[in-house]
């Protein structure tokens, strides 16, 4: 894996679109040599970040789009998820693993993202919305093969899930 390789996606804010997006990201990562375990970690983090953008950021308004950018640069993977919602100050409240919160629904997304990736940051976007940035530092064990010609490249795709 040499050079920067990018994937950019946009999906309608429907929960049903998340699985197709995860499949597209997985195929991209597989094509660029990431092994099963590394791809599973990314799948969890992407699913949580995009799900939060759809449900909390856009309130499942299918007219709004969640945008995702994935970059592979040597031994580093960078994922950014953008929404146009009201903004987000970050996870609040008690630890979702605490005994008083353990049976409550929700509140585990950022925990799962942080367990799946090496770095997770969120920031409000100028004019509204939130960007979640996640980074994974890849080890030699995360990379199983390379099927690219080493020149990098970009790909932009619009995905839409089935209508509800």
PDB file of C-alpha atoms in Angstrom:
ATOM      1  CA  UNK A   1       0.000   0.000   0.000  1.00  0.00           C
ATOM      2  CA  UNK A   2       1.758   3.156  -1.171  1.00  0.00           C
ATOM      3  CA  UNK A   3       0.375   6.594  -1.849  1.00  0.00           C
ATOM      4  CA  UNK A   4      -2.969   7.852  -0.651  1.00  0.00           C
ATOM      5  CA  UNK A   5      -6.064   5.954  -1.697  1.00  0.00           C
ATOM      6  CA  UNK A   6      -9.466   7.531  -1.088  1.00  0.00           C
ATOM      7  CA  UNK A   7     -13.088   6.499  -1.056  1.00  0.00           C
ATOM      8  CA  UNK A   8     -15.874   9.063  -0.713  1.00  0.00           C
ATOM      9  CA  UNK A   9     -19.485   8.081  -0.175  1.00  0.00           C
ATOM     10  CA  UNK A  10     -22.776   9.856   0.416  1.00  0.00           C
ATOM     11  CA  UNK A  11     -25.925   8.121   1.619  1.00  0.00           C
ATOM     12  CA  UNK A  12     -29.433   9.207   2.362  1.00  0.00           C
ATOM     13  CA  UNK A  13     -30.213   9.393   6.083  1.00  0.00           C
ATOM     14  CA  UNK A  14     -31.992   6.056   6.290  1.00  0.00           C
ATOM     15  CA  UNK A  15     -30.949   3.332   8.672  1.00  0.00           C
ATOM     16  CA  UNK A  16     -31.426   0.841   5.854  1.00  0.00           C
ATOM     17  CA  UNK A  17     -28.579   2.493   3.913  1.00  0.00           C
ATOM     18  CA  UNK A  18     -25.920   1.726   6.560  1.00  0.00           C
ATOM     19  CA  UNK A  19     -25.430  -1.925   5.602  1.00  0.00           C
ATOM     20  CA  UNK A  20     -24.801  -1.092   1.941  1.00  0.00           C
ATOM     21  CA  UNK A  21     -22.313   1.589   2.943  1.00  0.00           C
ATOM     22  CA  UNK A  22     -20.482  -0.859   5.226  1.00  0.00           C
ATOM     23  CA  UNK A  23     -20.344  -3.405   2.385  1.00  0.00           C
ATOM     24  CA  UNK A  24     -18.852  -0.802   0.032  1.00  0.00           C
ATOM     25  CA  UNK A  25     -16.235   0.266   2.601  1.00  0.00           C
ATOM     26  CA  UNK A  26     -15.383  -3.380   3.326  1.00  0.00           C
ATOM     27  CA  UNK A  27     -14.869  -4.111  -0.389  1.00  0.00           C
ATOM     28  CA  UNK A  28     -12.646  -1.037  -0.724  1.00  0.00           C
ATOM     29  CA  UNK A  29     -10.508  -2.075   2.273  1.00  0.00           C
ATOM     30  CA  UNK A  30     -10.314  -5.689   1.075  1.00  0.00           C
ATOM     31  CA  UNK A  31      -9.229  -4.516  -2.398  1.00  0.00           C
ATOM     32  CA  UNK A  32      -6.417  -2.539  -0.763  1.00  0.00           C
ATOM     33  CA  UNK A  33      -5.155  -5.461   1.295  1.00  0.00           C
ATOM     34  CA  UNK A  34      -6.672  -5.086   4.758  1.00  0.00           C
ATOM     35  CA  UNK A  35      -7.231  -8.326   6.605  1.00  0.00           C
ATOM     36  CA  UNK A  36     -10.465  -9.579   8.147  1.00  0.00           C
ATOM     37  CA  UNK A  37      -9.877  -8.323  11.700  1.00  0.00           C
ATOM     38  CA  UNK A  38      -8.881  -4.807  10.635  1.00  0.00           C
ATOM     39  CA  UNK A  39     -11.918  -4.598   8.333  1.00  0.00           C
ATOM     40  CA  UNK A  40     -14.240  -5.777  11.128  1.00  0.00           C
ATOM     41  CA  UNK A  41     -12.963  -3.032  13.448  1.00  0.00           C
ATOM     42  CA  UNK A  42     -13.567  -0.416  10.759  1.00  0.00           C
ATOM     43  CA  UNK A  43     -17.028  -1.836  10.018  1.00  0.00           C
ATOM     44  CA  UNK A  44     -18.065  -1.421  13.671  1.00  0.00           C
ATOM     45  CA  UNK A  45     -16.718   2.124  13.904  1.00  0.00           C
ATOM     46  CA  UNK A  46     -18.208   3.235  10.577  1.00  0.00           C
ATOM     47  CA  UNK A  47     -21.576   1.669  11.411  1.00  0.00           C
ATOM     48  CA  UNK A  48     -21.735   3.480  14.745  1.00  0.00           C
ATOM     49  CA  UNK A  49     -20.604   6.862  13.393  1.00  0.00           C
ATOM     50  CA  UNK A  50     -22.930   6.776  10.394  1.00  0.00           C
ATOM     51  CA  UNK A  51     -25.817   5.444  12.495  1.00  0.00           C
ATOM     52  CA  UNK A  52     -25.354   8.321  14.954  1.00  0.00           C
ATOM     53  CA  UNK A  53     -25.299  10.837  12.094  1.00  0.00           C
ATOM     54  CA  UNK A  54     -28.526   9.413  10.668  1.00  0.00           C
ATOM     55  CA  UNK A  55     -30.451   9.032  13.918  1.00  0.00           C
ATOM     56  CA  UNK A  56     -29.148  11.883  16.055  1.00  0.00           C
ATOM     57  CA  UNK A  57     -27.752  14.329  13.506  1.00  0.00           C
ATOM     58  CA  UNK A  58     -30.390  14.136  10.787  1.00  0.00           C
ATOM     59  CA  UNK A  59     -33.286  12.666  12.798  1.00  0.00           C
ATOM     60  CA  UNK A  60     -33.654  10.122   9.965  1.00  0.00           C
ATOM     61  CA  UNK A  61     -34.581  12.778   7.432  1.00  0.00           C
ATOM     62  CA  UNK A  62     -33.997  10.956   4.101  1.00  0.00           C
ATOM     63  CA  UNK A  63     -33.597  14.295   2.300  1.00  0.00           C
ATOM     64  CA  UNK A  64     -30.308  14.829   4.147  1.00  0.00           C
ATOM     65  CA  UNK A  65     -27.092  13.010   3.316  1.00  0.00           C
ATOM     66  CA  UNK A  66     -24.361  11.604   5.507  1.00  0.00           C
ATOM     67  CA  UNK A  67     -20.968  11.899   3.857  1.00  0.00           C
ATOM     68  CA  UNK A  68     -18.086   9.542   4.543  1.00  0.00           C
ATOM     69  CA  UNK A  69     -14.457   9.767   3.450  1.00  0.00           C
ATOM     70  CA  UNK A  70     -11.953   6.936   3.880  1.00  0.00           C
ATOM     71  CA  UNK A  71      -8.231   7.447   3.260  1.00  0.00           C
ATOM     72  CA  UNK A  72      -5.494   4.837   3.291  1.00  0.00           C
ATOM     73  CA  UNK A  73      -1.998   6.284   3.501  1.00  0.00           C
ATOM     74  CA  UNK A  74       0.708   3.715   4.085  1.00  0.00           C
ATOM     75  CA  UNK A  75       0.021   2.261   7.505  1.00  0.00           C
ATOM     76  CA  UNK A  76      -2.698   4.694   8.475  1.00  0.00           C
ATOM     77  CA  UNK A  77      -6.443   4.608   7.890  1.00  0.00           C
ATOM     78  CA  UNK A  78      -8.462   7.794   8.317  1.00  0.00           C
ATOM     79  CA  UNK A  79     -12.278   7.885   8.316  1.00  0.00           C
ATOM     80  CA  UNK A  80     -14.392  11.042   8.443  1.00  0.00           C
ATOM     81  CA  UNK A  81     -18.171  11.094   8.814  1.00  0.00           C
ATOM     82  CA  UNK A  82     -20.016  14.380   8.232  1.00  0.00           C
ATOM     83  CA  UNK A  83     -23.614  15.281   9.005  1.00  0.00           C
ATOM     84  CA  UNK A  84     -25.603  18.502   8.749  1.00  0.00           C
ATOM     85  CA  UNK A  85     -27.540  18.135  11.994  1.00  0.00           C
ATOM     86  CA  UNK A  86     -27.895  20.533  14.895  1.00  0.00           C
ATOM     87  CA  UNK A  87     -24.418  19.712  16.205  1.00  0.00           C
ATOM     88  CA  UNK A  88     -23.099  17.448  18.900  1.00  0.00           C
ATOM     89  CA  UNK A  89     -21.049  18.213  22.008  1.00  0.00           C
ATOM     90  CA  UNK A  90     -19.928  14.658  22.552  1.00  0.00           C
ATOM     91  CA  UNK A  91     -20.892  11.711  24.685  1.00  0.00           C
ATOM     92  CA  UNK A  92     -22.510  12.784  27.934  1.00  0.00           C
ATOM     93  CA  UNK A  93     -23.676  11.111  31.058  1.00  0.00           C
ATOM     94  CA  UNK A  94     -22.472   8.116  32.948  1.00  0.00           C
ATOM     95  CA  UNK A  95     -20.319   5.404  31.465  1.00  0.00           C
ATOM     96  CA  UNK A  96     -22.649   3.090  29.495  1.00  0.00           C
ATOM     97  CA  UNK A  97     -20.871   0.125  31.137  1.00  0.00           C
ATOM     98  CA  UNK A  98     -21.841   1.243  34.658  1.00  0.00           C
ATOM     99  CA  UNK A  99     -24.377  -0.852  36.554  1.00  0.00           C
ATOM    100  CA  UNK A 100     -27.017   1.910  36.468  1.00  0.00           C
ATOM    101  CA  UNK A 101     -26.739   2.316  32.671  1.00  0.00           C
ATOM    102  CA  UNK A 102     -26.018  -1.255  31.610  1.00  0.00           C
ATOM    103  CA  UNK A 103     -29.606  -2.100  30.630  1.00  0.00           C
ATOM    104  CA  UNK A 104     -30.464   1.269  29.071  1.00  0.00           C
ATOM    105  CA  UNK A 105     -30.657   1.436  25.272  1.00  0.00           C
ATOM    106  CA  UNK A 106     -28.198   3.660  23.439  1.00  0.00           C
ATOM    107  CA  UNK A 107     -25.126   5.498  24.591  1.00  0.00           C
ATOM    108  CA  UNK A 108     -22.571   2.927  23.466  1.00  0.00           C
ATOM    109  CA  UNK A 109     -21.654   4.236  20.009  1.00  0.00           C
ATOM    110  CA  UNK A 110     -18.634   6.315  21.000  1.00  0.00           C
ATOM    111  CA  UNK A 111     -17.440   3.576  23.319  1.00  0.00           C
ATOM    112  CA  UNK A 112     -17.522   1.084  20.440  1.00  0.00           C
ATOM    113  CA  UNK A 113     -15.827   3.534  18.070  1.00  0.00           C
ATOM    114  CA  UNK A 114     -13.037   4.145  20.596  1.00  0.00           C
ATOM    115  CA  UNK A 115     -12.558   0.420  21.148  1.00  0.00           C
ATOM    116  CA  UNK A 116     -12.399  -0.201  17.385  1.00  0.00           C
ATOM    117  CA  UNK A 117     -10.100   2.640  16.315  1.00  0.00           C
ATOM    118  CA  UNK A 118      -6.918   4.176  17.744  1.00  0.00           C
ATOM    119  CA  UNK A 119      -8.250   7.739  17.748  1.00  0.00           C
ATOM    120  CA  UNK A 120     -11.783   9.142  17.670  1.00  0.00           C
ATOM    121  CA  UNK A 121     -12.524  12.872  17.632  1.00  0.00           C
ATOM    122  CA  UNK A 122     -15.652  14.864  16.967  1.00  0.00           C
ATOM    123  CA  UNK A 123     -16.065  18.527  16.257  1.00  0.00           C
ATOM    124  CA  UNK A 124     -18.889  20.833  15.296  1.00  0.00           C
ATOM    125  CA  UNK A 125     -18.856  21.955  11.680  1.00  0.00           C
ATOM    126  CA  UNK A 126     -19.048  25.641  10.789  1.00  0.00           C
ATOM    127  CA  UNK A 127     -22.633  26.357   9.842  1.00  0.00           C
ATOM    128  CA  UNK A 128     -23.969  23.301  11.679  1.00  0.00           C
ATOM    129  CA  UNK A 129     -23.429  19.604  11.823  1.00  0.00           C
ATOM    130  CA  UNK A 130     -20.707  17.385  13.171  1.00  0.00           C
ATOM    131  CA  UNK A 131     -17.607  15.692  11.814  1.00  0.00           C
ATOM    132  CA  UNK A 132     -16.392  12.506  13.473  1.00  0.00           C
ATOM    133  CA  UNK A 133     -12.786  11.684  12.605  1.00  0.00           C
ATOM    134  CA  UNK A 134     -11.420   8.212  13.338  1.00  0.00           C
ATOM    135  CA  UNK A 135      -7.894   6.954  12.780  1.00  0.00           C
ATOM    136  CA  UNK A 136      -6.371   3.482  12.888  1.00  0.00           C
ATOM    137  CA  UNK A 137      -2.659   2.831  12.783  1.00  0.00           C
ATOM    138  CA  UNK A 138      -2.211  -0.357  10.794  1.00  0.00           C
ATOM    139  CA  UNK A 139       0.343  -2.985  11.716  1.00  0.00           C
ATOM    140  CA  UNK A 140       1.928  -5.439   9.314  1.00  0.00           C
ATOM    141  CA  UNK A 141      -0.608  -8.011  10.557  1.00  0.00           C
ATOM    142  CA  UNK A 142      -3.510  -5.807   9.451  1.00  0.00           C
ATOM    143  CA  UNK A 143      -2.329  -5.829   5.828  1.00  0.00           C
ATOM    144  CA  UNK A 144      -2.613  -9.186   4.102  1.00  0.00           C
ATOM    145  CA  UNK A 145      -2.125  -8.311   0.444  1.00  0.00           C
ATOM    146  CA  UNK A 146      -2.153  -5.452  -1.978  1.00  0.00           C
ATOM    147  CA  UNK A 147      -4.070  -5.562  -5.238  1.00  0.00           C
ATOM    148  CA  UNK A 148      -3.451  -1.988  -6.374  1.00  0.00           C
ATOM    149  CA  UNK A 149      -0.735  -0.765  -8.665  1.00  0.00           C
ATOM    150  CA  UNK A 150       0.660   1.499  -5.924  1.00  0.00           C
ATOM    151  CA  UNK A 151      -0.496   4.741  -7.532  1.00  0.00           C
ATOM    152  CA  UNK A 152      -3.335   5.419  -5.117  1.00  0.00           C
ATOM    153  CA  UNK A 153      -6.470   6.967  -6.462  1.00  0.00           C
ATOM    154  CA  UNK A 154      -9.879   8.261  -5.570  1.00  0.00           C
ATOM    155  CA  UNK A 155     -13.367   6.964  -5.959  1.00  0.00           C
ATOM    156  CA  UNK A 156     -16.612   8.757  -5.244  1.00  0.00           C
ATOM    157  CA  UNK A 157     -19.819   6.815  -4.899  1.00  0.00           C
ATOM    158  CA  UNK A 158     -23.366   7.711  -3.947  1.00  0.00           C
ATOM    159  CA  UNK A 159     -25.175   4.922  -2.136  1.00  0.00           C
ATOM    160  CA  UNK A 160     -28.834   4.726  -1.328  1.00  0.00           C
ATOM    161  CA  UNK A 161     -30.618   2.120   0.659  1.00  0.00           C
ATOM    162  CA  UNK A 162     -33.996   0.693  -0.117  1.00  0.00           C
ATOM    163  CA  UNK A 163     -36.951   2.912   0.651  1.00  0.00           C
ATOM    164  CA  UNK A 164     -38.715   2.238   3.925  1.00  0.00           C
TER     165      UNK A 164
END
